[in-house]
Amino acid sequence: MREWPSQGDLVVCTVAKVMDFGVFAELDEYGKKEGLIHISEVAAGWVKYIRDYLREGQKIVCKVLSVNPKRGHIDLSYKDVNEHQRRDKIQEWKSELRAEKWLNFAIGDETVEQQLADTLLDSFGSLYNAFEETAISGKSVLIDAGIGDEYAIKIEEVAIENVKIPSVDITGFLDLTCPAPDGVDAIKRSLAAAATVDDDDIALEIGYVGAPRYRIHVTAPDYKLAERILKESAKRAIDEIEHLDGEGTFHRHEE
């Protein structure tokens, strides 16, 4: 793991001391190294009382302005972090804390954990990303990163048990009609064609809205894949109904 942050990084800090000229804050992700938030970096505009903005023990997110490892100096800005960045960073930090606990549970040897953590960080960017990728793709991603099979199996077990795989849900609508005598059967065959999906990571459901409209609901790991599956499903249904002398149209949103 990195001993020092880099300029421009967002870091989670705990306010340690509030002074007249600024704030000393401990960097939670870097062994409690101390950084300084000068009063000019507390808030936009003139700051009369720093305690109106920050207090001891408060958990905050700061932007790293400069780092000097030789002198042990880290300059931070509190005002340069917006609310969206703060929420995302806090969530990322909490996820990483969970991943550290998972690694400890899986391995149980501090020395080995540190070695594995360094390898996982180099390959995945964060421990949480490593667990998430493992939950989605299996231990092979760990082995490809240089993790031995024995440890890869243990990490995979913990990942599958603890990681909630991200997913997106999207919906589209089909209008299907067929004037032929066996039109009802033709529509059933078209819907059956639409419902076919071979990927275990994809959930696809067909529902009845009201003649001639049907709903296609897709759950997938990411939006791009979900959109592709939705369009392919609709195309299969339309191709089938047209083959049976009917008509079909697809609507991304209900009209």
mmCIF file of C-alpha atoms in Angstrom:
data_model
loop_
_atom_site.group_PDB
_atom_site.id
_atom_site.type_symbol
_atom_site.label_atom_id
_atom_site.label_comp_id
_atom_site.label_asym_id
_atom_site.label_seq_id
_atom_site.Cartn_x
_atom_site.Cartn_y
_atom_site.Cartn_z
ATOM 1 C CA MET A 1 0.000 0.000 0.000
ATOM 2 C CA ARG A 2 1.130 3.567 -0.678
ATOM 3 C CA GLU A 3 2.737 5.341 2.264
ATOM 4 C CA TRP A 4 1.982 8.834 0.975
ATOM 5 C CA PRO A 5 -0.878 10.355 -1.019
ATOM 6 C CA SER A 6 -0.283 12.123 -4.312
ATOM 7 C CA GLN A 7 -1.102 15.703 -5.243
ATOM 8 C CA GLY A 8 -4.741 15.929 -6.308
ATOM 9 C CA ASP A 9 -5.875 12.857 -4.361
ATOM 10 C CA LEU A 10 -9.034 12.972 -2.285
ATOM 11 C CA VAL A 11 -8.372 11.651 1.212
ATOM 12 C CA VAL A 12 -10.507 10.821 4.238
ATOM 13 C CA CYS A 13 -9.332 12.696 7.328
ATOM 14 C CA THR A 14 -10.170 13.106 10.991
ATOM 15 C CA VAL A 15 -9.850 16.623 12.384
ATOM 16 C CA ALA A 16 -7.189 16.460 15.116
ATOM 17 C CA LYS A 17 -6.575 20.081 16.179
ATOM 18 C CA VAL A 18 -8.263 23.354 15.300
ATOM 19 C CA MET A 19 -5.927 26.349 15.527
ATOM 20 C CA ASP A 20 -6.322 30.038 14.713
ATOM 21 C CA PHE A 21 -4.303 29.669 11.495
ATOM 22 C CA GLY A 22 -5.708 26.373 10.296
ATOM 23 C CA VAL A 23 -6.546 22.763 11.046
ATOM 24 C CA PHE A 24 -4.384 19.695 11.576
ATOM 25 C CA ALA A 25 -6.063 16.571 10.239
ATOM 26 C CA GLU A 26 -5.036 12.906 10.383
ATOM 27 C CA LEU A 27 -5.195 10.994 7.091
ATOM 28 C CA ASP A 28 -7.129 7.818 7.902
ATOM 29 C CA GLU A 29 -5.884 5.915 4.845
ATOM 30 C CA TYR A 30 -2.206 6.711 5.400
ATOM 31 C CA GLY A 31 -1.365 5.560 8.901
ATOM 32 C CA LYS A 32 -2.740 8.676 10.552
ATOM 33 C CA LYS A 33 -0.137 10.918 8.909
ATOM 34 C CA GLU A 34 -0.948 14.543 9.688
ATOM 35 C CA GLY A 35 -1.791 17.212 7.156
ATOM 36 C CA LEU A 36 -2.478 20.929 7.436
ATOM 37 C CA ILE A 37 -5.576 22.727 6.185
ATOM 38 C CA HIS A 38 -4.613 26.404 6.135
ATOM 39 C CA ILE A 39 -7.414 28.776 7.094
ATOM 40 C CA SER A 40 -7.562 29.942 3.464
ATOM 41 C CA GLU A 41 -8.423 26.357 2.433
ATOM 42 C CA VAL A 42 -11.259 25.882 4.928
ATOM 43 C CA ALA A 43 -13.987 27.711 3.006
ATOM 44 C CA ALA A 44 -14.460 30.104 0.117
ATOM 45 C CA GLY A 45 -14.360 33.704 1.275
ATOM 46 C CA TRP A 46 -13.263 35.096 4.622
ATOM 47 C CA VAL A 47 -13.277 32.723 7.601
ATOM 48 C CA LYS A 48 -13.513 34.386 11.011
ATOM 49 C CA TYR A 49 -14.004 31.321 13.197
ATOM 50 C CA ILE A 50 -12.712 27.995 11.866
ATOM 51 C CA ARG A 51 -14.871 26.136 14.376
ATOM 52 C CA ASP A 52 -17.917 27.350 12.483
ATOM 53 C CA TYR A 53 -16.786 24.926 9.764
ATOM 54 C CA LEU A 54 -14.653 22.232 11.391
ATOM 55 C CA ARG A 55 -14.320 20.678 14.832
ATOM 56 C CA GLU A 56 -12.098 18.084 16.515
ATOM 57 C CA GLY A 57 -13.079 14.494 15.770
ATOM 58 C CA GLN A 58 -15.017 15.376 12.626
ATOM 59 C CA LYS A 59 -14.635 13.007 9.658
ATOM 60 C CA ILE A 60 -13.987 14.990 6.479
ATOM 61 C CA VAL A 61 -12.730 14.610 2.913
ATOM 62 C CA CYS A 62 -9.903 16.834 1.683
ATOM 63 C CA LYS A 63 -7.979 17.373 -1.529
ATOM 64 C CA VAL A 64 -4.200 16.982 -1.363
ATOM 65 C CA LEU A 65 -2.511 20.204 -2.486
ATOM 66 C CA SER A 66 1.114 19.188 -1.958
ATOM 67 C CA VAL A 67 3.196 16.421 -0.393
ATOM 68 C CA ASN A 68 6.764 16.538 0.917
ATOM 69 C CA PRO A 69 7.696 13.109 2.332
ATOM 70 C CA LYS A 70 11.214 14.250 3.310
ATOM 71 C CA ARG A 71 9.836 16.963 5.567
ATOM 72 C CA GLY A 72 6.699 15.007 6.458
ATOM 73 C CA HIS A 73 4.454 17.820 5.207
ATOM 74 C CA ILE A 74 1.042 17.396 3.590
ATOM 75 C CA ASP A 75 -1.023 20.442 2.624
ATOM 76 C CA LEU A 76 -4.763 19.899 2.297
ATOM 77 C CA SER A 77 -7.836 21.758 1.091
ATOM 78 C CA TYR A 78 -11.292 21.289 2.573
ATOM 79 C CA LYS A 79 -13.033 23.895 0.423
ATOM 80 C CA ASP A 80 -11.993 22.274 -2.892
ATOM 81 C CA VAL A 81 -14.129 19.159 -2.295
ATOM 82 C CA ASN A 82 -17.778 19.338 -3.331
ATOM 83 C CA GLU A 83 -20.605 17.333 -1.775
ATOM 84 C CA HIS A 84 -20.750 14.783 -4.595
ATOM 85 C CA GLN A 85 -17.010 14.099 -4.308
ATOM 86 C CA ARG A 86 -17.309 13.833 -0.535
ATOM 87 C CA ARG A 87 -20.101 11.243 -0.685
ATOM 88 C CA ASP A 88 -18.310 9.162 -3.306
ATOM 89 C CA LYS A 89 -15.025 9.215 -1.399
ATOM 90 C CA ILE A 90 -16.631 8.271 1.914
ATOM 91 C CA GLN A 91 -18.436 5.378 0.215
ATOM 92 C CA GLU A 92 -15.183 4.253 -1.433
ATOM 93 C CA TRP A 93 -13.384 4.438 1.911
ATOM 94 C CA LYS A 94 -16.055 2.426 3.718
ATOM 95 C CA SER A 95 -15.993 -0.197 0.961
ATOM 96 C CA GLU A 96 -12.219 -0.470 1.295
ATOM 97 C CA LEU A 97 -12.500 -0.941 5.065
ATOM 98 C CA ARG A 98 -14.952 -3.789 4.474
ATOM 99 C CA ALA A 99 -12.601 -5.347 1.933
ATOM 100 C CA GLU A 100 -9.711 -5.200 4.410
ATOM 101 C CA LYS A 101 -11.841 -7.119 6.925
ATOM 102 C CA TRP A 102 -12.785 -9.672 4.252
ATOM 103 C CA LEU A 103 -9.124 -10.219 3.390
ATOM 104 C CA ASN A 104 -8.298 -10.692 7.060
ATOM 105 C CA PHE A 105 -11.135 -13.194 7.417
ATOM 106 C CA ALA A 106 -10.044 -15.091 4.292
ATOM 107 C CA ILE A 107 -6.319 -15.256 5.083
ATOM 108 C CA GLY A 108 -5.807 -14.708 8.813
ATOM 109 C CA ASP A 109 -2.066 -14.045 8.523
ATOM 110 C CA GLU A 110 -1.028 -10.398 8.717
ATOM 111 C CA THR A 111 2.225 -10.822 6.782
ATOM 112 C CA VAL A 112 0.583 -12.758 3.959
ATOM 113 C CA GLU A 113 -2.351 -10.320 3.934
ATOM 114 C CA GLN A 114 -0.014 -7.382 3.343
ATOM 115 C CA GLN A 115 1.715 -9.161 0.464
ATOM 116 C CA LEU A 116 -1.610 -10.111 -1.113
ATOM 117 C CA ALA A 117 -3.004 -6.607 -0.572
ATOM 118 C CA ASP A 118 -0.064 -5.067 -2.444
ATOM 119 C CA THR A 119 -0.607 -7.453 -5.364
ATOM 120 C CA LEU A 120 -4.364 -6.827 -5.441
ATOM 121 C CA LEU A 121 -3.933 -3.053 -5.299
ATOM 122 C CA ASP A 122 -1.474 -3.146 -8.198
ATOM 123 C CA SER A 123 -3.850 -5.243 -10.319
ATOM 124 C CA PHE A 124 -7.296 -3.923 -9.356
ATOM 125 C CA GLY A 125 -6.707 -0.437 -7.950
ATOM 126 C CA SER A 126 -8.448 -1.229 -4.662
ATOM 127 C CA LEU A 127 -9.142 -4.232 -2.463
ATOM 128 C CA TYR A 128 -12.877 -3.794 -2.908
ATOM 129 C CA ASN A 129 -12.522 -3.875 -6.698
ATOM 130 C CA ALA A 130 -10.564 -7.116 -6.344
ATOM 131 C CA PHE A 131 -13.334 -8.741 -4.305
ATOM 132 C CA GLU A 132 -16.037 -7.416 -6.629
ATOM 133 C CA GLU A 133 -14.279 -8.682 -9.771
ATOM 134 C CA THR A 134 -13.758 -12.043 -8.074
ATOM 135 C CA ALA A 135 -17.436 -12.299 -7.147
ATOM 136 C CA ILE A 136 -18.389 -11.565 -10.760
ATOM 137 C CA SER A 137 -15.749 -13.536 -12.685
ATOM 138 C CA GLY A 138 -14.374 -16.102 -10.233
ATOM 139 C CA LYS A 139 -10.922 -16.868 -8.865
ATOM 140 C CA SER A 140 -9.348 -16.850 -12.343
ATOM 141 C CA VAL A 141 -8.988 -13.049 -12.158
ATOM 142 C CA LEU A 142 -6.949 -13.481 -8.969
ATOM 143 C CA ILE A 143 -4.740 -16.168 -10.463
ATOM 144 C CA ASP A 144 -4.164 -13.956 -13.507
ATOM 145 C CA ALA A 145 -3.053 -11.219 -11.093
ATOM 146 C CA GLY A 146 -0.458 -13.534 -9.556
ATOM 147 C CA ILE A 147 -2.356 -14.808 -6.505
ATOM 148 C CA GLY A 148 -1.654 -18.460 -5.674
ATOM 149 C CA ASP A 149 -4.486 -20.957 -6.071
ATOM 150 C CA GLU A 150 -4.703 -21.674 -2.332
ATOM 151 C CA TYR A 151 -5.320 -18.033 -1.460
ATOM 152 C CA ALA A 152 -7.435 -17.400 -4.564
ATOM 153 C CA ILE A 153 -9.892 -20.083 -3.437
ATOM 154 C CA LYS A 154 -10.188 -18.535 0.035
ATOM 155 C CA ILE A 155 -10.669 -15.022 -1.328
ATOM 156 C CA GLU A 156 -13.256 -16.245 -3.840
ATOM 157 C CA GLU A 157 -15.302 -17.915 -1.082
ATOM 158 C CA VAL A 158 -15.394 -14.716 0.968
ATOM 159 C CA ALA A 159 -16.133 -12.590 -2.113
ATOM 160 C CA ILE A 160 -19.105 -14.713 -3.170
ATOM 161 C CA GLU A 161 -20.493 -14.637 0.364
ATOM 162 C CA ASN A 162 -20.114 -10.901 0.969
ATOM 163 C CA VAL A 163 -20.092 -8.903 -2.274
ATOM 164 C CA LYS A 164 -23.361 -7.719 -3.699
ATOM 165 C CA ILE A 165 -22.781 -7.713 -7.440
ATOM 166 C CA PRO A 166 -23.901 -4.382 -8.930
ATOM 167 C CA SER A 167 -26.733 -4.475 -11.423
ATOM 168 C CA VAL A 168 -29.031 -2.233 -13.423
ATOM 169 C CA ASP A 169 -32.681 -2.701 -14.333
ATOM 170 C CA ILE A 170 -34.223 -1.422 -17.560
ATOM 171 C CA THR A 171 -37.575 -1.928 -19.250
ATOM 172 C CA GLY A 172 -38.863 -1.802 -22.812
ATOM 173 C CA PHE A 173 -42.230 -2.467 -24.434
ATOM 174 C CA LEU A 174 -43.375 -4.615 -27.356
ATOM 175 C CA ASP A 175 -46.562 -4.236 -29.363
ATOM 176 C CA LEU A 176 -47.384 -7.545 -31.072
ATOM 177 C CA THR A 177 -50.358 -8.255 -33.329
ATOM 178 C CA CYS A 178 -51.206 -11.098 -35.697
ATOM 179 C CA PRO A 179 -54.528 -11.258 -37.627
ATOM 180 C CA ALA A 180 -54.034 -14.904 -38.630
ATOM 181 C CA PRO A 181 -56.391 -17.557 -37.200
ATOM 182 C CA ASP A 182 -53.574 -18.850 -35.016
ATOM 183 C CA GLY A 183 -52.520 -15.328 -34.030
ATOM 184 C CA VAL A 184 -52.551 -16.057 -30.296
ATOM 185 C CA ASP A 185 -50.118 -18.930 -30.763
ATOM 186 C CA ALA A 186 -47.956 -16.728 -32.997
ATOM 187 C CA ILE A 187 -47.706 -14.107 -30.262
ATOM 188 C CA LYS A 188 -46.843 -16.787 -27.682
ATOM 189 C CA ARG A 189 -44.060 -18.061 -29.927
ATOM 190 C CA SER A 190 -42.755 -14.522 -30.391
ATOM 191 C CA LEU A 191 -42.692 -13.914 -26.649
ATOM 192 C CA ALA A 192 -40.917 -17.228 -26.099
ATOM 193 C CA ALA A 193 -38.264 -16.129 -28.588
ATOM 194 C CA ALA A 194 -37.877 -12.827 -26.748
ATOM 195 C CA ALA A 195 -37.447 -14.553 -23.387
ATOM 196 C CA THR A 196 -34.447 -16.638 -24.458
ATOM 197 C CA VAL A 197 -31.181 -15.594 -22.781
ATOM 198 C CA ASP A 198 -28.050 -17.714 -22.348
ATOM 199 C CA ASP A 199 -26.065 -15.593 -19.884
ATOM 200 C CA ASP A 200 -26.419 -16.588 -16.206
ATOM 201 C CA ASP A 201 -25.656 -12.983 -15.190
ATOM 202 C CA ILE A 202 -28.758 -11.746 -17.034
ATOM 203 C CA ALA A 203 -32.344 -11.889 -15.776
ATOM 204 C CA LEU A 204 -35.039 -11.290 -18.396
ATOM 205 C CA GLU A 205 -38.762 -11.262 -17.701
ATOM 206 C CA ILE A 206 -41.719 -10.814 -20.055
ATOM 207 C CA GLY A 207 -44.941 -9.368 -18.647
ATOM 208 C CA TYR A 208 -48.389 -8.565 -20.025
ATOM 209 C CA VAL A 209 -49.392 -4.894 -19.977
ATOM 210 C CA GLY A 210 -52.585 -4.954 -22.030
ATOM 211 C CA ALA A 211 -53.204 -6.053 -25.618
ATOM 212 C CA PRO A 212 -51.228 -5.584 -27.772
ATOM 213 C CA ARG A 213 -48.504 -4.471 -25.346
ATOM 214 C CA TYR A 214 -45.964 -6.580 -23.450
ATOM 215 C CA ARG A 215 -43.190 -5.547 -21.095
ATOM 216 C CA ILE A 216 -39.559 -6.730 -21.282
ATOM 217 C CA HIS A 217 -37.626 -6.263 -18.035
ATOM 218 C CA VAL A 218 -33.858 -6.842 -18.027
ATOM 219 C CA THR A 219 -31.469 -7.005 -15.062
ATOM 220 C CA ALA A 220 -27.768 -7.023 -15.970
ATOM 221 C CA PRO A 221 -24.378 -6.137 -14.440
ATOM 222 C CA ASP A 222 -24.113 -2.882 -16.400
ATOM 223 C CA TYR A 223 -26.267 -0.525 -18.458
ATOM 224 C CA LYS A 224 -24.574 -1.145 -21.802
ATOM 225 C CA LEU A 225 -25.112 -4.903 -21.566
ATOM 226 C CA ALA A 226 -28.701 -4.451 -20.364
ATOM 227 C CA GLU A 227 -29.507 -2.227 -23.357
ATOM 228 C CA ARG A 228 -28.013 -4.738 -25.776
ATOM 229 C CA ILE A 229 -29.950 -7.648 -24.266
ATOM 230 C CA LEU A 230 -33.181 -5.633 -24.316
ATOM 231 C CA LYS A 231 -32.828 -4.699 -27.992
ATOM 232 C CA GLU A 232 -31.829 -8.229 -29.001
ATOM 233 C CA SER A 233 -34.823 -9.650 -27.130
ATOM 234 C CA ALA A 234 -37.210 -7.251 -28.850
ATOM 235 C CA LYS A 235 -35.691 -8.014 -32.256
ATOM 236 C CA ARG A 236 -36.164 -11.763 -31.780
ATOM 237 C CA ALA A 237 -39.827 -11.240 -30.954
ATOM 238 C CA ILE A 238 -40.419 -8.915 -33.910
ATOM 239 C CA ASP A 239 -38.583 -11.214 -36.335
ATOM 240 C CA GLU A 240 -40.678 -14.154 -35.160
ATOM 241 C CA ILE A 241 -44.048 -12.374 -35.347
ATOM 242 C CA GLU A 242 -43.260 -11.003 -38.824
ATOM 243 C CA HIS A 243 -42.251 -14.494 -39.938
ATOM 244 C CA LEU A 244 -45.726 -15.601 -38.840
ATOM 245 C CA ASP A 245 -47.442 -12.801 -40.817
ATOM 246 C CA GLY A 246 -47.903 -10.504 -37.841
ATOM 247 C CA GLU A 247 -46.486 -7.125 -36.855
ATOM 248 C CA GLY A 248 -44.318 -5.976 -34.011
ATOM 249 C CA THR A 249 -42.893 -2.694 -32.757
ATOM 250 C CA PHE A 250 -40.525 -1.897 -29.898
ATOM 251 C CA HIS A 251 -40.771 1.118 -27.580
ATOM 252 C CA ARG A 252 -38.002 1.981 -25.128
ATOM 253 C CA HIS A 253 -40.526 3.829 -22.973
ATOM 254 C CA GLU A 254 -44.251 3.302 -22.473
ATOM 255 C CA GLU A 255 -46.223 5.754 -24.584
#
